[in-house]
Amino acid sequence: MAEKAKQTAKPEVPDVDVAEEAKEPPPVDVVDLCHETFQKTAEYLRGELEGTIEDYKLLEKMNKVTICKYSEMKHIALSVGGALQELNEKYKSLQPYLDQIDTIEESVSALEQAAYSLDHYSKRLEAKFKSMEKR
Amino acid sequence: MASATWNQETKHRLNEKITSNVNDMGSLVRQITRGSKSTELLAQAAKNFASQEHHIQGSSEAVKKMDIVRSQLEFQEAAIERSLMHLDEVQDQLATIK
């Protein structure tokens, strides 16, 4: 009756009795040696993968260096873009003055032409005066 | 101790089994890495990266030159602004001459 109660109490395998084999605990040196064996095996397997790991590390380093270069370029390009926009605005504000400079340049050219004509006329006048003086 | 009760043959077989298992694990790992072709792919990626380095360097230098040109443009704009201060004076003199 007690056994039947035990059997019905276990929900997973109600019809099977589970028994454990009586074992001695493993010796300490065997446990240590097993531990060392598994450690060394893990190191060996890690060593097999070391080449691939180093390749990945190299790619990671190259990627990081490239990221730095690109971020530097981005920083410079942003500052250049902002500065050029400001310069465009400033040149737009200077446009009336540049138009005035054009007007001044035309006036100065006309003045220069007038000065040349005056100089030429004065030389002709001088030459005529001298010829009249000789008579 | 339990190990003392084992005979030499059992120990020898156990040793061989463990050695064979470890060698098999190593071969398995090597086969996995070879089958995934990760070495070739990673080497190719590193070569491509290295080949791009020249272009990246050229772009970086071009951007730095642009920065220098930008600063020169700023200097020139400042000089133009300073010169424009004298514009009124020049216009007055021209008006006088005319």
mmCIF file of C-alpha atoms in Angstrom:
data_model
loop_
_atom_site.group_PDB
_atom_site.id
_atom_site.type_symbol
_atom_site.label_atom_id
_atom_site.label_comp_id
_atom_site.label_asym_id
_atom_site.label_seq_id
_atom_site.Cartn_x
_atom_site.Cartn_y
_atom_site.Cartn_z
ATOM 1 C CA MET A 1 0.000 0.000 0.000
ATOM 2 C CA ALA A 2 2.848 2.323 0.928
ATOM 3 C CA GLU A 3 4.645 1.474 -2.322
ATOM 4 C CA LYS A 4 1.480 2.158 -4.312
ATOM 5 C CA ALA A 5 1.163 5.499 -2.610
ATOM 6 C CA LYS A 6 4.786 6.302 -3.553
ATOM 7 C CA GLN A 7 4.157 5.304 -7.129
ATOM 8 C CA THR A 8 1.013 7.395 -7.431
ATOM 9 C CA ALA A 9 2.765 10.406 -5.793
ATOM 10 C CA LYS A 10 5.309 10.689 -8.694
ATOM 11 C CA PRO A 11 3.530 12.382 -11.611
ATOM 12 C CA GLU A 12 6.202 11.787 -14.331
ATOM 13 C CA VAL A 13 6.658 8.010 -14.303
ATOM 14 C CA PRO A 14 3.987 6.598 -12.040
ATOM 15 C CA ASP A 15 4.548 2.937 -12.920
ATOM 16 C CA VAL A 16 8.354 2.765 -12.573
ATOM 17 C CA ASP A 17 10.387 2.748 -9.404
ATOM 18 C CA VAL A 18 13.625 4.709 -9.680
ATOM 19 C CA ALA A 19 16.616 3.423 -7.791
ATOM 20 C CA GLU A 20 20.153 4.849 -7.556
ATOM 21 C CA GLU A 21 23.279 2.770 -7.786
ATOM 22 C CA ALA A 22 25.379 2.800 -4.675
ATOM 23 C CA LYS A 23 28.680 4.521 -5.666
ATOM 24 C CA GLU A 24 31.827 5.481 -3.875
ATOM 25 C CA PRO A 25 32.738 9.132 -4.175
ATOM 26 C CA PRO A 26 35.592 9.564 -6.728
ATOM 27 C CA PRO A 27 39.084 10.014 -5.348
ATOM 28 C CA VAL A 28 40.321 13.568 -5.013
ATOM 29 C CA ASP A 29 43.344 13.090 -7.293
ATOM 30 C CA VAL A 30 41.138 11.639 -10.039
ATOM 31 C CA VAL A 31 38.827 14.637 -9.749
ATOM 32 C CA ASP A 32 41.810 16.995 -9.962
ATOM 33 C CA LEU A 33 43.245 15.162 -12.944
ATOM 34 C CA CYS A 34 39.875 15.229 -14.732
ATOM 35 C CA HIS A 35 39.581 18.921 -14.024
ATOM 36 C CA GLU A 36 43.066 19.513 -15.417
ATOM 37 C CA THR A 37 42.327 17.345 -18.445
ATOM 38 C CA PHE A 38 39.227 19.305 -19.331
ATOM 39 C CA GLN A 39 41.029 22.595 -18.794
ATOM 40 C CA LYS A 40 43.877 21.569 -21.086
ATOM 41 C CA THR A 41 41.388 20.308 -23.667
ATOM 42 C CA ALA A 42 39.575 23.617 -23.569
ATOM 43 C CA GLU A 43 42.892 25.461 -24.011
ATOM 44 C CA TYR A 44 43.767 23.231 -26.955
ATOM 45 C CA LEU A 45 40.440 23.895 -28.641
ATOM 46 C CA ARG A 46 40.763 27.594 -27.911
ATOM 47 C CA GLY A 47 44.177 27.506 -29.556
ATOM 48 C CA GLU A 48 42.666 25.958 -32.678
ATOM 49 C CA LEU A 49 40.294 28.893 -32.894
ATOM 50 C CA GLU A 50 42.999 31.453 -32.076
ATOM 51 C CA GLY A 51 43.842 32.130 -35.727
ATOM 52 C CA THR A 52 40.284 33.063 -36.586
ATOM 53 C CA ILE A 53 40.017 35.146 -33.408
ATOM 54 C CA GLU A 54 43.157 37.076 -34.364
ATOM 55 C CA ASP A 55 41.753 37.720 -37.843
ATOM 56 C CA TYR A 56 38.607 39.132 -36.288
ATOM 57 C CA LYS A 57 40.651 41.277 -33.891
ATOM 58 C CA LEU A 58 42.660 42.658 -36.818
ATOM 59 C CA LEU A 59 39.477 43.536 -38.696
ATOM 60 C CA GLU A 60 38.086 45.144 -35.561
ATOM 61 C CA LYS A 61 41.209 47.320 -35.175
ATOM 62 C CA MET A 62 41.141 48.335 -38.839
ATOM 63 C CA ASN A 63 37.466 49.178 -38.513
ATOM 64 C CA LYS A 64 38.069 51.324 -35.441
ATOM 65 C CA VAL A 65 40.874 53.251 -37.173
ATOM 66 C CA THR A 66 38.639 53.820 -40.191
ATOM 67 C CA ILE A 67 35.813 54.994 -37.927
ATOM 68 C CA CYS A 68 38.176 57.565 -36.363
ATOM 69 C CA LYS A 69 39.261 58.824 -39.785
ATOM 70 C CA TYR A 70 35.696 59.065 -41.037
ATOM 71 C CA SER A 71 34.524 60.876 -37.914
ATOM 72 C CA GLU A 72 37.402 63.344 -38.318
ATOM 73 C CA MET A 73 36.474 63.890 -41.959
ATOM 74 C CA LYS A 74 32.829 64.305 -40.994
ATOM 75 C CA HIS A 75 33.758 66.869 -38.353
ATOM 76 C CA ILE A 76 35.873 68.862 -40.812
ATOM 77 C CA ALA A 77 33.243 68.617 -43.557
ATOM 78 C CA LEU A 78 30.528 69.853 -41.175
ATOM 79 C CA SER A 79 32.605 72.838 -40.130
ATOM 80 C CA VAL A 80 33.471 73.631 -43.765
ATOM 81 C CA GLY A 81 29.802 73.368 -44.763
ATOM 82 C CA GLY A 82 28.684 75.675 -41.956
ATOM 83 C CA ALA A 83 31.445 78.179 -42.665
ATOM 84 C CA LEU A 84 30.637 78.241 -46.394
ATOM 85 C CA GLN A 85 26.977 78.894 -45.634
ATOM 86 C CA GLU A 86 27.965 81.808 -43.417
ATOM 87 C CA LEU A 87 30.305 83.119 -46.106
ATOM 88 C CA ASN A 88 27.503 82.910 -48.678
ATOM 89 C CA GLU A 89 25.241 84.924 -46.384
ATOM 90 C CA LYS A 90 27.992 87.495 -45.829
ATOM 91 C CA TYR A 91 28.692 87.824 -49.552
ATOM 92 C CA LYS A 92 24.956 88.283 -50.179
ATOM 93 C CA SER A 93 24.922 91.099 -47.630
ATOM 94 C CA LEU A 94 27.977 92.644 -49.335
ATOM 95 C CA GLN A 95 26.328 92.580 -52.771
ATOM 96 C CA PRO A 96 25.086 96.231 -52.674
ATOM 97 C CA TYR A 97 28.590 97.373 -51.808
ATOM 98 C CA LEU A 98 30.011 95.326 -54.670
ATOM 99 C CA ASP A 99 27.493 96.998 -56.990
ATOM 100 C CA GLN A 100 28.671 100.370 -55.686
ATOM 101 C CA ILE A 101 32.248 99.306 -56.430
ATOM 102 C CA ASP A 102 31.200 98.507 -60.010
ATOM 103 C CA THR A 103 29.612 101.955 -60.313
ATOM 104 C CA ILE A 104 32.738 103.568 -58.880
ATOM 105 C CA GLU A 105 34.884 101.632 -61.322
ATOM 106 C CA GLU A 106 32.787 102.893 -64.266
ATOM 107 C CA SER A 107 33.033 106.442 -62.972
ATOM 108 C CA VAL A 108 36.778 106.125 -62.520
ATOM 109 C CA SER A 109 37.161 104.735 -66.055
ATOM 110 C CA ALA A 110 35.162 107.655 -67.441
ATOM 111 C CA LEU A 111 37.281 110.042 -65.355
ATOM 112 C CA GLU A 112 40.434 108.417 -66.670
ATOM 113 C CA GLN A 113 39.222 108.833 -70.266
ATOM 114 C CA ALA A 114 38.447 112.450 -69.568
ATOM 115 C CA ALA A 115 41.927 112.938 -68.052
ATOM 116 C CA TYR A 116 43.556 111.390 -71.138
ATOM 117 C CA SER A 117 41.496 113.632 -73.452
ATOM 118 C CA LEU A 118 42.398 116.684 -71.383
ATOM 119 C CA ASP A 119 46.060 115.727 -71.428
ATOM 120 C CA HIS A 120 45.976 115.246 -75.195
ATOM 121 C CA TYR A 121 44.184 118.563 -75.689
ATOM 122 C CA SER A 122 46.624 120.369 -73.442
ATOM 123 C CA LYS A 123 49.590 118.955 -75.406
ATOM 124 C CA ARG A 124 48.025 120.074 -78.683
ATOM 125 C CA LEU A 125 47.405 123.492 -77.164
ATOM 126 C CA GLU A 126 51.007 123.720 -75.992
ATOM 127 C CA ALA A 127 52.322 122.728 -79.412
ATOM 128 C CA LYS A 128 50.105 125.326 -81.131
ATOM 129 C CA PHE A 129 51.146 128.007 -78.642
ATOM 130 C CA LYS A 130 54.839 127.252 -79.284
ATOM 131 C CA SER A 131 54.348 127.373 -83.036
ATOM 132 C CA MET A 132 52.552 130.704 -82.714
ATOM 133 C CA GLU A 133 55.311 132.013 -80.437
ATOM 134 C CA LYS A 134 57.976 131.153 -83.047
ATOM 135 C CA ARG A 135 56.160 133.205 -85.653
ATOM 136 C CA MET B 1 40.718 3.550 -4.092
ATOM 137 C CA ALA B 2 38.628 2.617 -7.100
ATOM 138 C CA SER B 3 41.431 3.280 -9.619
ATOM 139 C CA ALA B 4 43.682 0.826 -7.863
ATOM 140 C CA THR B 5 41.210 -1.959 -8.535
ATOM 141 C CA TRP B 6 41.196 -1.346 -12.283
ATOM 142 C CA ASN B 7 43.541 -3.482 -14.270
ATOM 143 C CA GLN B 8 46.180 -2.141 -16.639
ATOM 144 C CA GLU B 9 44.193 -2.992 -19.740
ATOM 145 C CA THR B 10 41.232 -0.901 -18.633
ATOM 146 C CA LYS B 11 43.495 2.019 -17.904
ATOM 147 C CA HIS B 12 45.204 1.689 -21.266
ATOM 148 C CA ARG B 13 41.871 1.559 -23.105
ATOM 149 C CA LEU B 14 40.586 4.546 -21.169
ATOM 150 C CA ASN B 15 43.744 6.467 -22.040
ATOM 151 C CA GLU B 16 43.378 5.621 -25.734
ATOM 152 C CA LYS B 17 39.718 6.559 -25.698
ATOM 153 C CA ILE B 18 40.412 9.922 -24.097
ATOM 154 C CA THR B 19 43.264 10.640 -26.539
ATOM 155 C CA SER B 20 41.069 9.694 -29.465
ATOM 156 C CA ASN B 21 38.233 11.895 -28.174
ATOM 157 C CA VAL B 22 40.524 14.892 -27.754
ATOM 158 C CA ASN B 23 42.001 14.384 -31.234
ATOM 159 C CA ASP B 24 38.516 14.047 -32.677
ATOM 160 C CA MET B 25 37.456 17.287 -31.004
ATOM 161 C CA GLY B 26 40.489 19.049 -32.471
ATOM 162 C CA SER B 27 39.728 17.650 -35.919
ATOM 163 C CA LEU B 28 36.108 18.694 -35.539
ATOM 164 C CA VAL B 29 37.069 22.250 -34.673
ATOM 165 C CA ARG B 30 39.522 22.380 -37.577
ATOM 166 C CA GLN B 31 36.894 21.011 -39.929
ATOM 167 C CA ILE B 32 34.362 23.577 -38.731
ATOM 168 C CA THR B 33 36.750 26.465 -39.292
ATOM 169 C CA ARG B 34 37.804 25.084 -42.668
ATOM 170 C CA GLY B 35 34.226 24.434 -43.747
ATOM 171 C CA SER B 36 33.058 27.886 -42.760
ATOM 172 C CA LYS B 37 35.880 29.378 -44.924
ATOM 173 C CA SER B 38 36.164 32.079 -42.306
ATOM 174 C CA THR B 39 39.934 32.353 -42.785
ATOM 175 C CA GLU B 40 39.622 33.109 -46.488
ATOM 176 C CA LEU B 41 36.718 35.495 -46.000
ATOM 177 C CA LEU B 42 38.459 37.390 -43.218
ATOM 178 C CA ALA B 43 41.719 37.580 -45.166
ATOM 179 C CA GLN B 44 39.821 38.903 -48.201
ATOM 180 C CA ALA B 45 38.047 41.457 -46.011
ATOM 181 C CA ALA B 46 41.369 42.617 -44.576
ATOM 182 C CA LYS B 47 42.849 42.918 -48.102
ATOM 183 C CA ASN B 48 39.839 44.950 -49.273
ATOM 184 C CA PHE B 49 40.163 47.185 -46.255
ATOM 185 C CA ALA B 50 43.857 47.737 -46.937
ATOM 186 C CA SER B 51 43.170 48.527 -50.612
ATOM 187 C CA GLN B 52 40.625 51.185 -49.601
ATOM 188 C CA GLU B 53 43.125 52.841 -47.276
ATOM 189 C CA HIS B 54 44.724 54.813 -50.116
ATOM 190 C CA HIS B 55 41.388 56.295 -51.185
ATOM 191 C CA ILE B 56 40.407 57.095 -47.615
ATOM 192 C CA GLN B 57 43.724 58.881 -47.118
ATOM 193 C CA GLY B 58 43.186 60.859 -50.338
ATOM 194 C CA SER B 59 39.698 61.866 -49.232
ATOM 195 C CA SER B 60 41.007 62.898 -45.837
ATOM 196 C CA GLU B 61 43.685 65.092 -47.401
ATOM 197 C CA ALA B 62 41.164 66.643 -49.807
ATOM 198 C CA VAL B 63 38.863 67.512 -46.919
ATOM 199 C CA LYS B 64 41.777 69.054 -45.003
ATOM 200 C CA LYS B 65 42.667 71.157 -48.060
ATOM 201 C CA MET B 66 39.036 72.279 -48.249
ATOM 202 C CA ASP B 67 39.326 73.385 -44.656
ATOM 203 C CA ILE B 68 42.424 75.431 -45.505
ATOM 204 C CA VAL B 69 40.632 77.011 -48.485
ATOM 205 C CA ARG B 70 37.685 77.802 -46.234
ATOM 206 C CA SER B 71 39.925 79.607 -43.756
ATOM 207 C CA GLN B 72 41.574 81.555 -46.615
ATOM 208 C CA LEU B 73 38.138 82.551 -47.920
ATOM 209 C CA GLU B 74 37.246 83.782 -44.444
ATOM 210 C CA PHE B 75 40.422 85.888 -44.308
ATOM 211 C CA GLN B 76 39.675 87.339 -47.739
ATOM 212 C CA GLU B 77 36.092 88.132 -46.751
ATOM 213 C CA ALA B 78 37.334 89.922 -43.637
ATOM 214 C CA ALA B 79 39.804 91.918 -45.769
ATOM 215 C CA ILE B 80 36.982 92.843 -48.176
ATOM 216 C CA GLU B 81 34.847 94.013 -45.261
ATOM 217 C CA ARG B 82 37.707 96.148 -43.960
ATOM 218 C CA SER B 83 38.238 97.666 -47.411
ATOM 219 C CA LEU B 84 34.545 98.428 -47.783
ATOM 220 C CA MET B 85 34.836 100.813 -44.835
ATOM 221 C CA HIS B 86 36.660 103.236 -47.168
ATOM 222 C CA LEU B 87 33.958 103.082 -49.825
ATOM 223 C CA ASP B 88 32.057 106.105 -48.589
ATOM 224 C CA GLU B 89 35.228 108.171 -48.616
ATOM 225 C CA VAL B 90 35.996 107.147 -52.186
ATOM 226 C CA GLN B 91 32.463 108.003 -53.291
ATOM 227 C CA ASP B 92 32.701 111.421 -51.662
ATOM 228 C CA GLN B 93 35.999 112.149 -53.456
ATOM 229 C CA LEU B 94 34.514 111.068 -56.775
ATOM 230 C CA ALA B 95 31.519 113.280 -56.245
ATOM 231 C CA THR B 96 33.862 116.177 -55.471
ATOM 232 C CA ILE B 97 35.879 115.535 -58.657
ATOM 233 C CA LYS B 98 32.761 115.303 -60.759
#
